[in-house]
GROMACS .gro file of C-alpha atoms in nm:
model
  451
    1UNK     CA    1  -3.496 -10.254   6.294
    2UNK     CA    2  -3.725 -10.113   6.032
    3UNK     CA    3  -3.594  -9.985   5.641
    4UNK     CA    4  -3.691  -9.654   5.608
    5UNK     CA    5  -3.999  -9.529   5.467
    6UNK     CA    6  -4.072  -9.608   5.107
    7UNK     CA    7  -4.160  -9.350   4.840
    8UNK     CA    8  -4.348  -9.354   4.525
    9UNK     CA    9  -4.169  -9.179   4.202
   10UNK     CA   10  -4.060  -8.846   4.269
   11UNK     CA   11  -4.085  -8.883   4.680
   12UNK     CA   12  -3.735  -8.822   4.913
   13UNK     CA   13  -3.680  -9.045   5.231
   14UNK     CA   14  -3.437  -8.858   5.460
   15UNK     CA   15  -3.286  -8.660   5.192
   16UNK     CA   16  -3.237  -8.890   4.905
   17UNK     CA   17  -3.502  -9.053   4.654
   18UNK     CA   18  -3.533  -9.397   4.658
   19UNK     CA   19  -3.702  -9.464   4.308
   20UNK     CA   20  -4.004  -9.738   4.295
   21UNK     CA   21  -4.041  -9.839   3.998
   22UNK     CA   22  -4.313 -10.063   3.983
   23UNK     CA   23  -4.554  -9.910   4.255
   24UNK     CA   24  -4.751  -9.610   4.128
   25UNK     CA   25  -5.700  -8.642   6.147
   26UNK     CA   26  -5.687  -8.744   6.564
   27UNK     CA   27  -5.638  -9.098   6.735
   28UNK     CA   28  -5.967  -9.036   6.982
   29UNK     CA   29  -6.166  -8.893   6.705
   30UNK     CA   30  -6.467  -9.189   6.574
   31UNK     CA   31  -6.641  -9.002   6.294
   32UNK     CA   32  -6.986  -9.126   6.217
   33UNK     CA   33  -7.127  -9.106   5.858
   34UNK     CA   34  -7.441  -8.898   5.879
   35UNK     CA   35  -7.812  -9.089   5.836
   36UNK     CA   36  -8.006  -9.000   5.498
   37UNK     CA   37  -8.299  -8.836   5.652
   38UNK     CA   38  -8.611  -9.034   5.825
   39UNK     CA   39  -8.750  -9.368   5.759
   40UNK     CA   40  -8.936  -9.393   5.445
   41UNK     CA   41  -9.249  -9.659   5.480
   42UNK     CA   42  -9.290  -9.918   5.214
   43UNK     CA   43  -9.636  -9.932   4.991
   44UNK     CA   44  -9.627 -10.323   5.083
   45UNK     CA   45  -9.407 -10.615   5.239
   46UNK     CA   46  -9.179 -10.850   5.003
   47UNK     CA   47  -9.295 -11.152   4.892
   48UNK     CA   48  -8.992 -11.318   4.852
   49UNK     CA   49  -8.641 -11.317   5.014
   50UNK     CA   50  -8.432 -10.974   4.986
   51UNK     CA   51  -8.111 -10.985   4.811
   52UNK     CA   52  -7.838 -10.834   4.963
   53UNK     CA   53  -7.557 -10.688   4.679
   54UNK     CA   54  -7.320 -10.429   4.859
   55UNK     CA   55  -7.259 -10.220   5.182
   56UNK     CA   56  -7.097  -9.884   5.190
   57UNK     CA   57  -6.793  -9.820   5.339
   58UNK     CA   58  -6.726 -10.193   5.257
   59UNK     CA   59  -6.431 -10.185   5.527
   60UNK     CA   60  -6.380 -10.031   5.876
   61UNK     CA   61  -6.117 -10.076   6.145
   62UNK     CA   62  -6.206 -10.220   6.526
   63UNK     CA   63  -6.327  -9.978   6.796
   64UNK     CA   64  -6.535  -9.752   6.560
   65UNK     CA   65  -6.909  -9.666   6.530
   66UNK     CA   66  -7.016  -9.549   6.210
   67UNK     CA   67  -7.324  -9.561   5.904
   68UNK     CA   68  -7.307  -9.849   5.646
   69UNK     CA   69  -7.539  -9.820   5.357
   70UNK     CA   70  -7.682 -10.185   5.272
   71UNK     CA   71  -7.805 -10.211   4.903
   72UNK     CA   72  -7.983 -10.452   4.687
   73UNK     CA   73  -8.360 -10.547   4.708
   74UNK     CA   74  -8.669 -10.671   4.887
   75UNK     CA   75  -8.613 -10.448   5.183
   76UNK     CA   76  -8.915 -10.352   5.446
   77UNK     CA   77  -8.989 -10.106   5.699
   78UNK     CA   78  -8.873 -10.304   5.938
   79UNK     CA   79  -8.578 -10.471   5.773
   80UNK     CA   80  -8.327 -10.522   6.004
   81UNK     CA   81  -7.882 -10.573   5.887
   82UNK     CA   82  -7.661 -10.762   6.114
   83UNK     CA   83  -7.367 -10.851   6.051
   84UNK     CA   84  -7.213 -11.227   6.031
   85UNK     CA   85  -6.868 -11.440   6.080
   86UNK     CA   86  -6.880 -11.793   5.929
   87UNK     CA   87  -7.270 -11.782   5.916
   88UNK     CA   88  -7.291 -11.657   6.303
   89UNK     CA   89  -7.482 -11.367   6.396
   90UNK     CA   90  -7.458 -11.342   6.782
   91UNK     CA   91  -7.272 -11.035   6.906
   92UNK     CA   92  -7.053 -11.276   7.145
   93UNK     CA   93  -6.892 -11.375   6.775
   94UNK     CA   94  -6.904 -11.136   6.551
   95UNK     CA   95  -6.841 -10.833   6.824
   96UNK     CA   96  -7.050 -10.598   6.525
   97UNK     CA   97  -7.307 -10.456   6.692
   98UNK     CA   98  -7.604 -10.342   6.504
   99UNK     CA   99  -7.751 -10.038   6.667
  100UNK     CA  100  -7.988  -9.931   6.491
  101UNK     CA  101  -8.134 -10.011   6.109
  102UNK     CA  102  -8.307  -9.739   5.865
  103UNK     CA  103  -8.546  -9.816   5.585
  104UNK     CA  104  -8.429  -9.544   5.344
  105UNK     CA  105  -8.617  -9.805   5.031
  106UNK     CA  106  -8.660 -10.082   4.916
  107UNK     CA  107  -8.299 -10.114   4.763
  108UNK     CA  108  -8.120  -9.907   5.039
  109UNK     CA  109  -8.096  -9.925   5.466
  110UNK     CA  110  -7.853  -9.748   5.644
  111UNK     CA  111  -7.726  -9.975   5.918
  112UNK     CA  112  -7.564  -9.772   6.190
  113UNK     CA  113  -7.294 -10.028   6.395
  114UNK     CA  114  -7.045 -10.046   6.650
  115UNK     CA  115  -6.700 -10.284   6.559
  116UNK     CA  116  -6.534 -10.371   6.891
  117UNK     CA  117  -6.190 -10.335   6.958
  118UNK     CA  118  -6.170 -10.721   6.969
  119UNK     CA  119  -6.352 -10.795   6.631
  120UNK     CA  120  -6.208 -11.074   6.444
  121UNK     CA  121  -5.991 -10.931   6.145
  122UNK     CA  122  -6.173 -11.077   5.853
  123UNK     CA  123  -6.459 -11.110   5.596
  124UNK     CA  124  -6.815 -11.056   5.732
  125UNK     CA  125  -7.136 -11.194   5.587
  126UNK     CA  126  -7.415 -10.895   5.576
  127UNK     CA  127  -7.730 -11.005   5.643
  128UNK     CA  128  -8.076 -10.840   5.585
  129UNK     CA  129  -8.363 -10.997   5.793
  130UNK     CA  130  -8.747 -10.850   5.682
  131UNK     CA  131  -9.018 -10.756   5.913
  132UNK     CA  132  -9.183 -11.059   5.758
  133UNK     CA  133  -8.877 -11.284   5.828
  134UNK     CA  134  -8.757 -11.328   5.499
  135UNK     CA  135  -8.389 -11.334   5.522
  136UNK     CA  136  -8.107 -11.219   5.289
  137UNK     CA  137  -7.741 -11.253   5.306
  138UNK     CA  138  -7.493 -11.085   5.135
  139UNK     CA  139  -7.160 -11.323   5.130
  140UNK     CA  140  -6.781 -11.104   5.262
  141UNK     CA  141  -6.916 -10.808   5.175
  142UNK     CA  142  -6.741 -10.625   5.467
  143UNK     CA  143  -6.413 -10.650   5.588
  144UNK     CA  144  -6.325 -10.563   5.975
  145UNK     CA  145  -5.941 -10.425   5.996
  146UNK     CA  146  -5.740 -10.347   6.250
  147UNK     CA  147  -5.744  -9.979   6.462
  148UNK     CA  148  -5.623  -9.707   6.261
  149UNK     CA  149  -5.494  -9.393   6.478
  150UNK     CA  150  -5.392  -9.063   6.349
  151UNK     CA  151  -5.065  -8.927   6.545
  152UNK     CA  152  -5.203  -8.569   6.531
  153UNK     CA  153  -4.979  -8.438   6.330
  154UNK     CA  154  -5.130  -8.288   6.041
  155UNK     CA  155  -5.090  -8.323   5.666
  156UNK     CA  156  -4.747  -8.389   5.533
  157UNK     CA  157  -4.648  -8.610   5.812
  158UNK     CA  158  -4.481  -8.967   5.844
  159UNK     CA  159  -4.421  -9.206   6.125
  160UNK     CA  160  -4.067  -9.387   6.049
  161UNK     CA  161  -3.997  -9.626   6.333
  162UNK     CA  162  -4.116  -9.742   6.658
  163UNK     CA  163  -3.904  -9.912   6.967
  164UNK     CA  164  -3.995 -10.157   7.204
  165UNK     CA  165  -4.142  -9.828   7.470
  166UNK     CA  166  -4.403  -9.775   7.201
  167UNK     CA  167  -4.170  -9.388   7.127
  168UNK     CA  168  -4.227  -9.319   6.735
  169UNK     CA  169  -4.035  -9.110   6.540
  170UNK     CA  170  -4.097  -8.944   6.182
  171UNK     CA  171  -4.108  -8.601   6.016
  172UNK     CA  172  -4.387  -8.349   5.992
  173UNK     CA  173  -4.428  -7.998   5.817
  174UNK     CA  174  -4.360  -7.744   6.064
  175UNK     CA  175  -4.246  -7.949   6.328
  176UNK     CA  176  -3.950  -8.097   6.129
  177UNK     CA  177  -3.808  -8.433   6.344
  178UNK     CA  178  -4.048  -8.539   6.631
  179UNK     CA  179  -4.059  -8.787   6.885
  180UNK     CA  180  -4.427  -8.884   6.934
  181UNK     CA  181  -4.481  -9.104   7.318
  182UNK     CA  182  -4.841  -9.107   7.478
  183UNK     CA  183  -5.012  -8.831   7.264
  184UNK     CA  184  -4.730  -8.590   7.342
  185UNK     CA  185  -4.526  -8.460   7.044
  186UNK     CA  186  -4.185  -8.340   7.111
  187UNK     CA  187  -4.026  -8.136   6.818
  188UNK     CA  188  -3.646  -8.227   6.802
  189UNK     CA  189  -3.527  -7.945   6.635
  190UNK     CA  190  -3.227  -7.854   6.371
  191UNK     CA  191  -2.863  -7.836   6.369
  192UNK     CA  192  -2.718  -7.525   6.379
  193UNK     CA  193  -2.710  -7.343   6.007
  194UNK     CA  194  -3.001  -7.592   5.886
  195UNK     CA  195  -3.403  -7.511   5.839
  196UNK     CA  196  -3.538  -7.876   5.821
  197UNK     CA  197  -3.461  -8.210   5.976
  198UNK     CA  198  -3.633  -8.568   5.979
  199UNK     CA  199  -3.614  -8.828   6.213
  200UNK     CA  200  -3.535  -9.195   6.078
  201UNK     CA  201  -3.505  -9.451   6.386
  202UNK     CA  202  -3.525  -9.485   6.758
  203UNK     CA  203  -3.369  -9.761   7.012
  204UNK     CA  204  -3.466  -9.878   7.335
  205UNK     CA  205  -3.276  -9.618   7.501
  206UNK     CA  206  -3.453  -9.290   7.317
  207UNK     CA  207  -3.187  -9.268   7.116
  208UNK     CA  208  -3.326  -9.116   6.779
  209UNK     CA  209  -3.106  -9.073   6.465
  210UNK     CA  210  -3.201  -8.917   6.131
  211UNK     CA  211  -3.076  -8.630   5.890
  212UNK     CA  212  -3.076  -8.183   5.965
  213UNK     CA  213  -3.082  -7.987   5.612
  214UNK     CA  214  -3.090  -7.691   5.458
  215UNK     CA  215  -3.272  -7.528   5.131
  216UNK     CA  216  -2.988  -7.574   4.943
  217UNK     CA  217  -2.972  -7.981   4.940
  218UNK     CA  218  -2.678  -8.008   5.215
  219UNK     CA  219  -2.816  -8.238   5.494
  220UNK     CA  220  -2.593  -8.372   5.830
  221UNK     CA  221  -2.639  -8.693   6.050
  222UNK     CA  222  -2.756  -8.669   6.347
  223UNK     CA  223  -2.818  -8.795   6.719
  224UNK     CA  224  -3.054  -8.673   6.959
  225UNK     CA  225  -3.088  -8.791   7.322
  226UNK     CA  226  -3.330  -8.637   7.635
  227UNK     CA  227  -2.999  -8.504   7.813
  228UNK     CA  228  -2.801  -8.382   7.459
  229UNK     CA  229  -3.064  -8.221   7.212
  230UNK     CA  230  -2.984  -8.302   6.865
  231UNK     CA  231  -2.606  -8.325   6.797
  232UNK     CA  232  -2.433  -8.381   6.464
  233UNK     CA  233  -2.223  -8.728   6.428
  234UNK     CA  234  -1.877  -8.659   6.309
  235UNK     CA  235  -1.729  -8.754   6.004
  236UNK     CA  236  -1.726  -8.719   5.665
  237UNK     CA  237  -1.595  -8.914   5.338
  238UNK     CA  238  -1.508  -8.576   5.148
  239UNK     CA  239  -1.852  -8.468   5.051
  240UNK     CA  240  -2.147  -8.266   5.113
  241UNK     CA  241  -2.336  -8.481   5.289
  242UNK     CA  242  -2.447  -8.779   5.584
  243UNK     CA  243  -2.716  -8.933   5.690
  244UNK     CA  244  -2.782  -9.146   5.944
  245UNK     CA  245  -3.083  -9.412   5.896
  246UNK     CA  246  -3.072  -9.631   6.179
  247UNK     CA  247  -2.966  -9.740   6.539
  248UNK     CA  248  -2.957 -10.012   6.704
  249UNK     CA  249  -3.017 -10.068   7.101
  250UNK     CA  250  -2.635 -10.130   7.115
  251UNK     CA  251  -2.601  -9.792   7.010
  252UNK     CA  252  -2.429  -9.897   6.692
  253UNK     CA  253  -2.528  -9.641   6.364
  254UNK     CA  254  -2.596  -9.695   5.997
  255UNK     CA  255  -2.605  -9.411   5.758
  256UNK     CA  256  -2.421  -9.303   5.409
  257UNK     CA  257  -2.178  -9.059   5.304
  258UNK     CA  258  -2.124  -8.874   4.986
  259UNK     CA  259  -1.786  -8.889   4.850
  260UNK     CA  260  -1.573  -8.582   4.716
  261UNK     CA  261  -1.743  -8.478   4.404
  262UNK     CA  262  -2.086  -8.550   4.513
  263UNK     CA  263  -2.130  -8.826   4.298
  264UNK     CA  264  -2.091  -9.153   4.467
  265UNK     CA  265  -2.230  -9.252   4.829
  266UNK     CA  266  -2.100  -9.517   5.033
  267UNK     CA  267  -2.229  -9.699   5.329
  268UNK     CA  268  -2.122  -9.614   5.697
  269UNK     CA  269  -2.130  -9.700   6.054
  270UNK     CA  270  -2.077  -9.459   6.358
  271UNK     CA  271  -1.945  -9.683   6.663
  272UNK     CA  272  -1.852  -9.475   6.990
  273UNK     CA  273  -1.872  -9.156   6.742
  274UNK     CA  274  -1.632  -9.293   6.489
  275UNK     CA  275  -1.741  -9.277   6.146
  276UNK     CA  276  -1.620  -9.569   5.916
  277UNK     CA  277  -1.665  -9.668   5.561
  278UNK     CA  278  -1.807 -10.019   5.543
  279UNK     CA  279  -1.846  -9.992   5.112
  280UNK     CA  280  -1.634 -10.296   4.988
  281UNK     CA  281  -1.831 -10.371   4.653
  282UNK     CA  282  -1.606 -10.187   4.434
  283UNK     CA  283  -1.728  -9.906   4.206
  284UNK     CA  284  -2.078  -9.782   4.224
  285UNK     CA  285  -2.318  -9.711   4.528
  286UNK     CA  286  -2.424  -9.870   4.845
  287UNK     CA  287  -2.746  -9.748   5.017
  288UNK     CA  288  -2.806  -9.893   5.364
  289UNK     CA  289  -3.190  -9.977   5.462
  290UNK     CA  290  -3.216 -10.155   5.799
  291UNK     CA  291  -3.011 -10.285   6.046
  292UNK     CA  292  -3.065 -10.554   6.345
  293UNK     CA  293  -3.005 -10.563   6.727
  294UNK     CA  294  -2.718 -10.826   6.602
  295UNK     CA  295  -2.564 -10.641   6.363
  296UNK     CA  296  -2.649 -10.719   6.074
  297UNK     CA  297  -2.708 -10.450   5.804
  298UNK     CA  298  -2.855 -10.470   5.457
  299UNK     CA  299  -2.892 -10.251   5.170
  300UNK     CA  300  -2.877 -10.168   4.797
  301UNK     CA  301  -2.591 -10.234   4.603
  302UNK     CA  302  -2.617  -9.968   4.283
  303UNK     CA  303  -2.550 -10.024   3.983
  304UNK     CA  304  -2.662 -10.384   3.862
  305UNK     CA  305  -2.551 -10.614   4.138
  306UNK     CA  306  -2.875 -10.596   4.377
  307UNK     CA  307  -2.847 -10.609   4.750
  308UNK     CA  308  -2.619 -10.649   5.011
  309UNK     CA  309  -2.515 -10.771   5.365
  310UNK     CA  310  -2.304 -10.644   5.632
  311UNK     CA  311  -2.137 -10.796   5.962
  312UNK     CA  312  -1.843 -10.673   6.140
  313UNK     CA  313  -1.699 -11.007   6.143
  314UNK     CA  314  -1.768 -11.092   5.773
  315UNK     CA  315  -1.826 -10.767   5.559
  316UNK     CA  316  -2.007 -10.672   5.321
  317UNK     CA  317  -2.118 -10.965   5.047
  318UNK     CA  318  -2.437 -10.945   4.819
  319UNK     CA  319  -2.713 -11.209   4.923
  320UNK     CA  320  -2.741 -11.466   4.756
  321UNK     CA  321  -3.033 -11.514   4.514
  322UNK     CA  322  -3.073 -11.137   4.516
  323UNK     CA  323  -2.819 -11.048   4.259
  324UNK     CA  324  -3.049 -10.882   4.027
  325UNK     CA  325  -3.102 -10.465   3.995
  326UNK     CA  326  -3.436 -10.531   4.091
  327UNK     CA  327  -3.400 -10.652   4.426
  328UNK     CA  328  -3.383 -10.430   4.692
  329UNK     CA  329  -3.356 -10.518   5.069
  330UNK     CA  330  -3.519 -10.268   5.331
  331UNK     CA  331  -3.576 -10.514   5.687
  332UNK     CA  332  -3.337 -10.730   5.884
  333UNK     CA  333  -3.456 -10.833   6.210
  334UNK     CA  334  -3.200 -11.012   6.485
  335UNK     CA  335  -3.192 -11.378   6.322
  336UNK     CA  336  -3.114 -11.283   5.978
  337UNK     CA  337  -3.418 -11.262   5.777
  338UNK     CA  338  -3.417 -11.022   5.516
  339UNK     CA  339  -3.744 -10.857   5.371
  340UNK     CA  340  -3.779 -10.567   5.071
  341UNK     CA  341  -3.887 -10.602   4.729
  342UNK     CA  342  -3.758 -10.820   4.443
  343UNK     CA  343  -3.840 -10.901   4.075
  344UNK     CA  344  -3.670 -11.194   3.825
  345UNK     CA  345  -3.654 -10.975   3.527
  346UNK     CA  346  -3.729 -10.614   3.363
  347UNK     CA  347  -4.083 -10.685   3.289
  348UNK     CA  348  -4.178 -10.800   3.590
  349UNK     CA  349  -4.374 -10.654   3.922
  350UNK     CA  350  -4.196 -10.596   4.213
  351UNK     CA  351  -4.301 -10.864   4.500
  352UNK     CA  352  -4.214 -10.864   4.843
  353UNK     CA  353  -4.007 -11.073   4.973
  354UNK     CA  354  -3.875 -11.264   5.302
  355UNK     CA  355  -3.484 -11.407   5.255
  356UNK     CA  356  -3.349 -11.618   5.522
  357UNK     CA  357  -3.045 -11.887   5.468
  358UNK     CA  358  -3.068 -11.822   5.083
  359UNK     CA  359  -3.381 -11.960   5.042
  360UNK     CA  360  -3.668 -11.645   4.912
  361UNK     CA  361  -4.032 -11.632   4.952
  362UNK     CA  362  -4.316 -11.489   4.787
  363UNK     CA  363  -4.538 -11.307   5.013
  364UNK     CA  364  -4.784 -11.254   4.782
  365UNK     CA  365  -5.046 -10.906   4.707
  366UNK     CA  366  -5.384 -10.806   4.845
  367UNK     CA  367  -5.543 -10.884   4.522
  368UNK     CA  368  -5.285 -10.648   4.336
  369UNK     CA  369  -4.992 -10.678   4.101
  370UNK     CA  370  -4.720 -10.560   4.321
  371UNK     CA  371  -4.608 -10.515   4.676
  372UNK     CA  372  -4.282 -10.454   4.900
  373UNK     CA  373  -4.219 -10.566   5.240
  374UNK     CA  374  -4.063 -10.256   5.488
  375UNK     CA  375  -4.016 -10.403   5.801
  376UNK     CA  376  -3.999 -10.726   6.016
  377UNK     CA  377  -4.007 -10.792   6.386
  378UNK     CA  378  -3.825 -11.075   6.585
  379UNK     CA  379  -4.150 -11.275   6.551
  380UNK     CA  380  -4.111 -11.284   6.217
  381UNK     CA  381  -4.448 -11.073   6.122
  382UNK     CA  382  -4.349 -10.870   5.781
  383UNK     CA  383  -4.545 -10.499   5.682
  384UNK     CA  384  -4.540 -10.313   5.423
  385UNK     CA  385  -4.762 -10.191   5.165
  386UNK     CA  386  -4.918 -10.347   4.867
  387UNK     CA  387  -5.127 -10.293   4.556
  388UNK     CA  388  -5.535 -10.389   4.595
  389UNK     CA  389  -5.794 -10.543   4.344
  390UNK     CA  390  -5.959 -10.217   4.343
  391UNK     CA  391  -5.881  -9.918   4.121
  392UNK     CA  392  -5.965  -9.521   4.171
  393UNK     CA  393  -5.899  -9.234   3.952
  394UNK     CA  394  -5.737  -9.482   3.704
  395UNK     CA  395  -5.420  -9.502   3.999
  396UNK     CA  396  -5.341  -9.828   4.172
  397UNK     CA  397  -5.471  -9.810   4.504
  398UNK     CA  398  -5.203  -9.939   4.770
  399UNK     CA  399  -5.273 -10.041   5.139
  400UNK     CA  400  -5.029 -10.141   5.402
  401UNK     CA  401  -5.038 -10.466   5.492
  402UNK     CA  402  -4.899 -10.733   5.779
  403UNK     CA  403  -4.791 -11.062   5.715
  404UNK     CA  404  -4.706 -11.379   5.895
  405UNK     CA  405  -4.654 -11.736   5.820
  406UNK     CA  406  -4.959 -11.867   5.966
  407UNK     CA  407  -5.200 -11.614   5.815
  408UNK     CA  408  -5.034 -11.495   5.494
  409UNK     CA  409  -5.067 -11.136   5.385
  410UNK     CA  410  -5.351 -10.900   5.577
  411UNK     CA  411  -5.484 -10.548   5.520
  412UNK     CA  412  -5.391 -10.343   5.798
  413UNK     CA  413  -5.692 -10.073   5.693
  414UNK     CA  414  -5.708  -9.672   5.713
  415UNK     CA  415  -5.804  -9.406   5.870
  416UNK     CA  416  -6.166  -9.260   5.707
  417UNK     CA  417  -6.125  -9.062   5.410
  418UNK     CA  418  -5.769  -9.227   5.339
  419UNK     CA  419  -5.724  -9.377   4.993
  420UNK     CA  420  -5.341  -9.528   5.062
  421UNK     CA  421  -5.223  -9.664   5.343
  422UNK     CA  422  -4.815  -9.773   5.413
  423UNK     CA  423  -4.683  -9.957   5.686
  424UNK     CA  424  -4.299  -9.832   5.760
  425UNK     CA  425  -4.214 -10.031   6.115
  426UNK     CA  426  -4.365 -10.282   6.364
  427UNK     CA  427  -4.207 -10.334   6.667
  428UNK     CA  428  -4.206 -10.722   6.906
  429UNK     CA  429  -4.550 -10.592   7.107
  430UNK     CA  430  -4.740 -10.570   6.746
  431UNK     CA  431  -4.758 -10.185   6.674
  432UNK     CA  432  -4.754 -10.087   6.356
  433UNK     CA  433  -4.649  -9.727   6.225
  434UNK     CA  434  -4.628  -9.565   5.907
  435UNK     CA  435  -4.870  -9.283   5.700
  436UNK     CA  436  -5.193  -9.296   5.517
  437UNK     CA  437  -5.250  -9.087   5.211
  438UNK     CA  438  -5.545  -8.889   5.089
  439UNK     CA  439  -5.547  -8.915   4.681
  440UNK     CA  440  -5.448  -8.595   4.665
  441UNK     CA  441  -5.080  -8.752   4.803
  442UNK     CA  442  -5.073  -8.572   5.141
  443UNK     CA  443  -4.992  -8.802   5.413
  444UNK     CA  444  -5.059  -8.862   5.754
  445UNK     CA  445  -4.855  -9.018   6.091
  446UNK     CA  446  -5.081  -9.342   6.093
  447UNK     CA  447  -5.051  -9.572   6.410
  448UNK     CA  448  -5.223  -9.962   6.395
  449UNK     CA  449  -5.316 -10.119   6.707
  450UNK     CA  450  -5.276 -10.479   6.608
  451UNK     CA  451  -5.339 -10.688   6.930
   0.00000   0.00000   0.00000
């Protein structure tokens, strides 16, 4: 299953902060920039070929119409922008439709296009074509991503996890827990005495699983089913608090506990309604992040001794190679691999990772320093979120990204008007869930359609 969703400084997940320390509205809607007034007519034609420097937005996801404004030089009344793949104009490749191309100068057009939902997710040439047939190409100036889809609801809101059905769960202001399935939003409620709640996980049954709270920093585990409502799991390791963070489709739980005193939490499991300590690391903290269909369950181990692993059969042992207090494990899907973030010493970035039999790999940035993997399906296809190239308002600017073995890391894209984008789970059929930001920091229930 997916790790929960991961916070910059300062942000809670479910109730407790999980620090970063390295990393700084609706789905039918298809908002078109507007067109810069009428076509302006050029004093005379070119005489040689136009340049072609930048286009504006330089990235939009499939299944979208919207303006593009083409700069550079040499551009006619007439001039026409199409768009490219590997030199290759003809809509049958590219799937970018130019519909229509205004002369605004003879450094500007506005190029108004349609992406279709099967455009290839890459780098597109942009290429300018005068009335005189001068021609001028612009090389990867665009980049096609994949569908972004706002969940509806609202500022403040966060998609956690998604199971096989396509049913995601998360937390929204004002709604508190939801279960989103079709365009339908189903508020899940509170436990009795608390104000708030959040939603962590879902199985294949509609099983969801998260945390109910109050204003005074008490929060309770919980399970919610169609037939039960929300319920609180039972147990407690003699403090003020549980928390449940995931389930599995064998109904088996993984949450924490605070102990008496407040001051340590240790990892636990809920089987048939049973709570049961699983911490045997000695002194300090365990945090639990994600948990398989085979279960297997990883987490952080707090302080100085990294992450950790958890069967029934075997316990609870730190993985090896991941020792350090850098390394944090958030993803475990049903063969074993591990993914999360890791670094080799204090000064370094963090870097996502993917673990399996020991062995760790680099998976790399989108032109960043830093990134963290979330999430991994049974196919083996990593998200997360990662640090880009390009800087605004002197912050990092982070995207959500997927990643597989045969095509390395890929930005997954955002909706308009979104600076940040974060990928939280992806379930076996491709779907991708997690929130996009505005720079402001409020977030958004982002779904990514990525077959």
């Amino acid at each position: 299953m997916t790790a929960s969703v991961l916070r910059c400084i300062g942000l809670r997940v479910g109730g407790l902060a999980l620090i970063v320390s390295a990393l700084a509205g609706c789905g039918g809607d298809r908002p078109v920039a507007p067109t810069l007034g009428g076509p302006l007519f050029a004093k005379g034609a070119p005489s040689t070929n136009p340049t072609v420097t930048s286009a504006t937005p330089s990235t939009a996801p499939r299944n979208i119409t919207l303006d593009v404004v083409v700069a550079g030089s040499g551009f006619d009344q007439g001039s026409r922008a199409v768009w490219a793949l590997n030199g290759d104009t003809t809509l049958a490749t590219t799937k970018v439709k130019t519909n229509a191309t205004t002369y605004v100068s003879g450094k500007q057009l506005i190029a108004n296009i349609t992406i279709a939902a099967d455009a290839a997710i890459d780098l597109y040439d942009v290429q300018v074509v005068t009335l005189g047939g001068r021609k001028g190409i612009g090389i990867e100036l665009f980049a096609v991503t994949y569908e972004a889809i706002d969940l509806g609801l609202g500022d403040g809101s966060t998609a956690e996890a998604i199971n096989g059905a396509g049913q995601i769960v998360g937390g929204a202001v004002g709604v508190g827990a939801f279960l989103w399935e079709n365009g339908v939003v189903r508020s899940l409620g509170t436990l009795p005495g608390m104000t708030g709640s959040a939603a962590n996980d879902i199985n294949r049954n509609g099983q969801v699983v998260g945390s109910s709270s109050n204003g005074n920093g008490i929060y309770r585990a919980f399970i919610w089913t169609a037939a039960g409502g929300m319920q609180p799991l039972a147990g407690s390791l003699g403090g003020c608090c549980t928390l449940a963070r995931r389930i599995n489709d064998q109904g088996l739980i993984l949450g924490e506990a605070r102990l008496a005193g407040d001051s340590v939490t240790h990892t636990v499991v809920w089987e048939n309604g049973v709570m049961r300590d699983i911490h045997s690391l000695g002194a300090g903290n365990t945090f639990p992040w994600g948990l398989s269909n085979t279960g297997i369950a990883v987490g952080q181990k707090d302080p100085q001794n990294g992450t950790f692993l958890w069967t029934n059969a075997g316990g609870m042992k730190i993985l090896a190679g991941l020792e350090g207090p850098g390394d944090v494990p958030l993803g475990v899907n049903d063969a074993g691999q591990v993914v999360g973030w890791y670094k080799r010493t204090s000064t370094d970035v963090n870097k996502a990772f993917l673990w399996e039999n020991g062995v760790i790999r680099d998976l790399g940035t989108l032109g960043g320093l830093s990134s963290v993997g979330t999430a991994i399906n049974n196919f083996g296809q990593v998200v997360g979120r990662s640090e880009i190239a390009f800087r605004k308002g002197g912050s990092q600017n982070f995207r959500a990204f997927l990643w597989s073995s045969a095509e390395g890391m890929r930005d997954l894209g955002s909706l308009p008007n979104r600076d940040f984008a974060q990928a939280n789970d992806i379930n076996d059929a491709g779907i991708v869930v997690g929130r996009t930001f505005l720079t402001s920091g409020a977030s958004r229930a982002t779904l990514w359609k990525i077959n």
